[in-house]
Amino acid sequence: MRKPLIAGNWKLNMTIAQSLELVNTLKSQLSEINNVDIVVAPVFTSLNCVAEFLKGSNIAVSAQNCYPENKGAFTGEVSPDIIKDVGCRYSIVGHSERRQLFRESDIFINKKVRSLLAKELITILCVGETLAEREMNEMYNVIERQVTFGLHGVSPSDMRNVVVAYEPVWAIGTGKTASKKQAEEVHAFIRRTLTDKFNDEIANETRIIYGGSVKPDNIDELMDQPNIDGTLVGGASLNSADFCRIVNFQRI
Ligand code: PGA
């Protein structure tokens, strides 16, 4: 069965010292957990020291983004090779903040996905509709497009390194979580999309995680849904007690 995955997306927060303080607490508080994959995604400049600190532990490190080319004249960018070199096993791509603030397209995100998979990095592909798209009944079209384009050209065998994160844009950082029913409906839809694109086996094996105002008080009901395999946590991942409680979710 699919192993739950709980990932903390720290976004643009925390210095090296603050990052190390947080992972120091997480490492000791979460050392007994072996039934959940735990991931933290610090800013680029903290990746190396956090990865060194967590080496040999049960917490893996993720980048929050990457550029699809591995080297060359791309000022200010960081590549899959570099991310791997500093000790990351994962990268997030296609986060709605990147899609909206930096105008990243599905085609560009797909290049990143393929480039990460070529280096055997586990790729967390984020998808999700805006409030306007939901209200115009465009939600399923948008998500189908983001999943299908995002995974264009990805081989069935590379799907073992893909995680899809459903993050409704209206729920990110707003305190408005999708209800467990709303989230489950979209997760089930994403799984059907994976069946159509690949097959039942791949759809059943791929982890689909939820993100958007995940907190200690809503994690249990979210994780109780059959198609929710984990969460991508923003704000609450910056607080060690909250993140530990989320990792220690209880299925109701
Ligand atoms: P949030 O962020 O938990 O602060 O809503 C989630 C995310 O953007 O990944």
Short mmCIF file of C-alpha atoms and ligand atoms in Angstrom, two decimals:
data_model
loop_
_atom_site.label_atom_id
_atom_site.label_comp_id
_atom_site.label_asym_id
_atom_site.label_seq_id
_atom_site.Cartn_x
_atom_site.Cartn_y
_atom_site.Cartn_z
CA MET A 1 0.00 0.00 0.00
CA ARG A 2 0.98 3.64 -0.34
CA LYS A 3 3.21 4.86 2.48
CA PRO A 4 1.99 8.20 3.87
CA LEU A 5 4.21 11.20 3.13
CA ILE A 6 4.24 14.38 5.21
CA ALA A 7 6.32 17.22 3.76
CA GLY A 8 7.03 20.63 5.25
CA ASN A 9 7.37 23.43 2.70
CA TRP A 10 9.21 26.17 4.56
CA LYS A 11 8.92 28.63 1.65
CA LEU A 12 11.02 31.80 2.11
CA ASN A 13 11.51 31.45 5.85
CA MET A 14 14.35 30.82 8.25
CA THR A 15 18.07 31.44 8.33
CA ILE A 16 20.58 28.61 8.55
CA ALA A 17 20.66 28.85 12.35
CA GLN A 18 16.85 28.79 12.59
CA SER A 19 16.65 25.89 10.14
CA LEU A 20 19.12 23.84 12.17
CA GLU A 21 17.27 24.59 15.37
CA LEU A 22 14.01 23.35 13.87
CA VAL A 23 15.45 20.15 12.40
CA ASN A 24 17.29 19.46 15.63
CA THR A 25 13.93 19.29 17.41
CA LEU A 26 12.24 17.34 14.61
CA LYS A 27 15.05 14.80 14.49
CA SER A 28 14.76 13.95 18.17
CA GLN A 29 10.95 14.13 18.37
CA LEU A 30 10.30 12.07 15.25
CA SER A 31 13.09 9.48 15.51
CA GLU A 32 10.68 6.63 16.25
CA ILE A 33 8.47 7.17 13.20
CA ASN A 34 8.96 4.58 10.49
CA ASN A 35 5.51 4.27 8.95
CA VAL A 36 5.51 7.77 7.42
CA ASP A 37 7.96 9.35 4.95
CA ILE A 38 8.95 12.69 6.50
CA VAL A 39 10.37 15.47 4.32
CA VAL A 40 11.45 19.07 4.94
CA ALA A 41 11.99 21.68 2.21
CA PRO A 42 14.18 24.59 3.44
CA VAL A 43 15.41 27.50 1.31
CA PHE A 44 18.27 26.68 -1.08
CA THR A 45 20.94 28.21 1.13
CA SER A 46 20.06 25.96 4.08
CA LEU A 47 19.77 22.73 2.09
CA ASN A 48 23.34 21.62 2.48
CA CYS A 49 23.67 22.02 6.23
CA VAL A 50 20.18 20.64 6.90
CA ALA A 51 20.90 17.60 4.70
CA GLU A 52 24.25 17.04 6.44
CA PHE A 53 22.56 17.30 9.84
CA LEU A 54 19.79 14.86 8.87
CA LYS A 55 22.07 12.33 7.17
CA GLY A 56 21.19 8.82 8.35
CA SER A 57 17.94 10.00 9.97
CA ASN A 58 14.36 9.24 8.95
CA ILE A 59 13.81 12.80 7.65
CA ALA A 60 14.60 13.49 3.99
CA VAL A 61 15.35 16.85 2.43
CA SER A 62 13.64 18.48 -0.53
CA ALA A 63 14.26 21.54 -2.67
CA GLN A 64 11.30 23.86 -3.21
CA ASN A 65 11.98 24.33 -6.91
CA CYS A 66 14.62 23.72 -9.56
CA TYR A 67 15.59 24.74 -13.08
CA PRO A 68 15.35 22.09 -15.80
CA GLU A 69 18.87 22.51 -17.25
CA ASN A 70 21.75 20.98 -15.35
CA LYS A 71 24.35 23.64 -16.02
CA GLY A 72 25.14 26.63 -18.17
CA ALA A 73 24.36 30.31 -18.51
CA PHE A 74 21.24 30.45 -16.31
CA THR A 75 22.02 33.17 -13.79
CA GLY A 76 20.40 32.67 -10.42
CA GLU A 77 19.10 29.16 -11.05
CA VAL A 78 19.72 25.82 -9.32
CA SER A 79 19.59 22.47 -11.13
CA PRO A 80 18.68 18.86 -10.31
CA ASP A 81 22.40 17.94 -10.28
CA ILE A 82 23.12 20.67 -7.73
CA ILE A 83 20.13 19.75 -5.59
CA LYS A 84 21.26 16.14 -5.56
CA ASP A 85 24.83 17.15 -4.80
CA VAL A 86 23.76 18.93 -1.58
CA GLY A 87 21.89 15.88 -0.34
CA CYS A 88 18.29 16.31 -1.46
CA ARG A 89 16.21 13.29 -2.37
CA TYR A 90 13.15 15.31 -3.36
CA SER A 91 12.08 18.49 -5.12
CA ILE A 92 8.76 20.28 -5.17
CA VAL A 93 7.78 21.71 -8.60
CA GLY A 94 4.82 23.66 -9.93
CA HIS A 95 3.82 25.16 -6.61
CA SER A 96 0.97 27.64 -7.16
CA GLU A 97 3.19 30.47 -5.90
CA ARG A 98 5.61 29.67 -8.75
CA ARG A 99 2.79 29.34 -11.26
CA GLN A 100 1.22 32.65 -10.21
CA LEU A 101 4.05 34.92 -9.03
CA PHE A 102 6.65 33.70 -11.52
CA ARG A 103 4.29 32.84 -14.38
CA GLU A 104 5.53 29.27 -14.70
CA SER A 105 3.67 27.38 -17.42
CA ASP A 106 2.68 23.72 -17.58
CA ILE A 107 5.29 23.19 -20.31
CA PHE A 108 8.09 24.67 -18.21
CA ILE A 109 6.98 22.68 -15.16
CA ASN A 110 6.95 19.51 -17.26
CA LYS A 111 10.59 20.15 -18.26
CA LYS A 112 11.50 20.39 -14.60
CA VAL A 113 9.61 17.17 -13.78
CA ARG A 114 11.45 15.22 -16.48
CA SER A 115 14.80 16.69 -15.59
CA LEU A 116 14.38 15.77 -11.91
CA LEU A 117 13.20 12.26 -12.75
CA ALA A 118 16.22 11.77 -15.02
CA LYS A 119 18.34 12.25 -11.88
CA GLU A 120 16.13 9.88 -9.85
CA LEU A 121 14.92 12.66 -7.57
CA ILE A 122 11.45 12.21 -6.09
CA THR A 123 9.31 14.90 -7.67
CA ILE A 124 6.37 16.48 -5.87
CA LEU A 125 4.24 17.96 -8.65
CA CYS A 126 1.78 20.54 -7.27
CA VAL A 127 -1.57 21.14 -8.94
CA GLY A 128 -4.66 23.04 -7.88
CA GLU A 129 -7.39 25.42 -8.96
CA THR A 130 -7.96 29.05 -8.01
CA LEU A 131 -11.19 30.14 -6.36
CA ALA A 132 -12.35 31.75 -9.62
CA GLU A 133 -11.71 28.50 -11.51
CA ARG A 134 -13.66 26.52 -8.91
CA GLU A 135 -16.56 28.96 -9.03
CA MET A 136 -16.65 28.81 -12.85
CA ASN A 137 -16.76 25.01 -12.73
CA GLU A 138 -13.37 24.87 -14.40
CA MET A 139 -11.77 23.00 -11.54
CA TYR A 140 -11.59 19.53 -13.07
CA ASN A 141 -10.39 20.84 -16.45
CA VAL A 142 -7.61 22.80 -14.78
CA ILE A 143 -6.47 19.88 -12.66
CA GLU A 144 -6.64 17.42 -15.52
CA ARG A 145 -4.55 19.81 -17.65
CA GLN A 146 -1.97 20.37 -14.91
CA VAL A 147 -1.61 16.63 -14.23
CA THR A 148 -1.56 15.58 -17.89
CA PHE A 149 0.84 18.29 -19.09
CA GLY A 150 2.93 18.06 -15.94
CA LEU A 151 3.50 14.35 -16.51
CA HIS A 152 3.83 14.49 -20.29
CA GLY A 153 6.56 12.13 -21.48
CA VAL A 154 7.06 10.58 -18.03
CA SER A 155 7.58 6.83 -18.36
CA PRO A 156 5.55 4.35 -16.31
CA SER A 157 8.71 3.26 -14.49
CA ASP A 158 9.57 6.86 -13.53
CA MET A 159 6.14 7.23 -11.93
CA ARG A 160 7.53 5.46 -8.85
CA ASN A 161 9.36 8.73 -8.13
CA VAL A 162 6.35 10.99 -8.64
CA VAL A 163 4.09 12.38 -5.92
CA VAL A 164 1.15 14.59 -6.90
CA ALA A 165 0.22 17.34 -4.42
CA TYR A 166 -3.30 18.74 -4.68
CA GLU A 167 -3.22 22.27 -3.31
CA PRO A 168 -6.33 24.36 -3.98
CA VAL A 169 -4.94 27.88 -4.35
CA TRP A 170 -7.76 29.36 -2.25
CA ALA A 171 -6.73 27.19 0.70
CA ILE A 172 -3.02 28.07 0.75
CA GLY A 173 -2.01 30.27 3.66
CA THR A 174 -5.60 31.44 4.08
CA GLY A 175 -6.64 29.27 7.00
CA LYS A 176 -9.40 27.88 4.73
CA THR A 177 -8.84 24.17 4.35
CA ALA A 178 -10.73 22.23 1.72
CA SER A 179 -13.24 20.06 3.56
CA LYS A 180 -12.28 16.42 3.72
CA LYS A 181 -15.05 15.75 1.18
CA GLN A 182 -13.82 18.44 -1.25
CA ALA A 183 -10.25 17.20 -0.98
CA GLU A 184 -11.20 13.52 -1.34
CA GLU A 185 -13.27 14.25 -4.47
CA VAL A 186 -10.35 15.90 -6.22
CA HIS A 187 -7.86 13.26 -5.07
CA ALA A 188 -10.12 10.55 -6.49
CA PHE A 189 -10.34 12.55 -9.73
CA ILE A 190 -6.54 12.82 -9.94
CA ARG A 191 -6.26 9.07 -9.43
CA ARG A 192 -8.73 8.48 -12.28
CA THR A 193 -6.69 10.85 -14.45
CA LEU A 194 -3.60 8.74 -13.68
CA THR A 195 -5.51 5.59 -14.66
CA ASP A 196 -6.44 7.17 -17.99
CA LYS A 197 -2.91 8.40 -18.62
CA PHE A 198 -1.10 5.27 -17.39
CA ASN A 199 -3.03 2.36 -15.89
CA ASP A 200 -4.78 1.21 -12.69
CA GLU A 201 -1.63 -0.16 -11.15
CA ILE A 202 0.29 3.11 -11.46
CA ALA A 203 -2.74 5.11 -10.33
CA ASN A 204 -3.04 2.92 -7.24
CA GLU A 205 0.64 3.16 -6.39
CA THR A 206 1.10 6.91 -6.85
CA ARG A 207 0.88 9.01 -3.72
CA ILE A 208 -1.47 11.98 -3.90
CA ILE A 209 -1.01 14.39 -1.02
CA TYR A 210 -3.09 17.39 0.07
CA GLY A 211 -1.86 20.91 0.85
CA GLY A 212 -3.59 24.09 1.98
CA SER A 213 -3.84 25.20 5.61
CA VAL A 214 -3.09 21.76 7.02
CA LYS A 215 -2.97 22.04 10.80
CA PRO A 216 -2.94 19.75 13.84
CA ASP A 217 -6.71 20.13 14.12
CA ASN A 218 -7.59 19.01 10.59
CA ILE A 219 -4.88 16.47 9.80
CA ASP A 220 -6.68 13.45 11.27
CA GLU A 221 -9.86 13.84 9.22
CA LEU A 222 -7.88 14.55 6.04
CA MET A 223 -5.72 11.45 6.50
CA ASP A 224 -8.83 9.39 7.08
CA GLN A 225 -9.86 9.80 3.44
CA PRO A 226 -9.06 6.81 1.21
CA ASN A 227 -7.30 8.80 -1.53
CA ILE A 228 -5.32 11.21 0.67
CA ASP A 229 -1.85 9.77 1.14
CA GLY A 230 -0.19 12.59 3.04
CA THR A 231 0.11 16.35 3.18
CA LEU A 232 2.27 19.24 2.03
CA VAL A 233 2.36 21.63 4.96
CA GLY A 234 3.35 25.29 4.72
CA GLY A 235 2.81 27.57 7.73
CA ALA A 236 2.38 24.78 10.30
CA SER A 237 5.67 23.15 9.26
CA LEU A 238 7.59 26.10 10.75
CA ASN A 239 6.41 25.17 14.23
CA SER A 240 7.99 21.99 15.56
CA ALA A 241 5.09 21.02 17.83
CA ASP A 242 2.53 21.48 15.05
CA PHE A 243 4.61 19.62 12.47
CA CYS A 244 5.28 16.73 14.87
CA ARG A 245 1.56 16.44 15.63
CA ILE A 246 0.81 16.40 11.88
CA VAL A 247 3.38 13.63 11.30
CA ASN A 248 1.80 11.73 14.19
CA PHE A 249 -1.67 11.91 12.59
CA GLN A 250 -4.28 9.45 13.82
CA ARG A 251 -6.60 7.80 11.35
CA ILE A 252 -10.02 8.33 12.92
P1 PGA B 1 -0.08 26.45 3.96
O1 PGA B 1 0.82 26.22 2.64
O2 PGA B 1 -0.04 25.14 4.73
O3 PGA B 1 0.59 27.58 4.70
O4 PGA B 1 -1.45 26.77 3.50
C1 PGA B 1 0.78 25.02 1.93
C2 PGA B 1 1.67 25.10 0.72
O5 PGA B 1 1.69 26.14 0.06
O6 PGA B 1 2.38 24.13 0.38
#
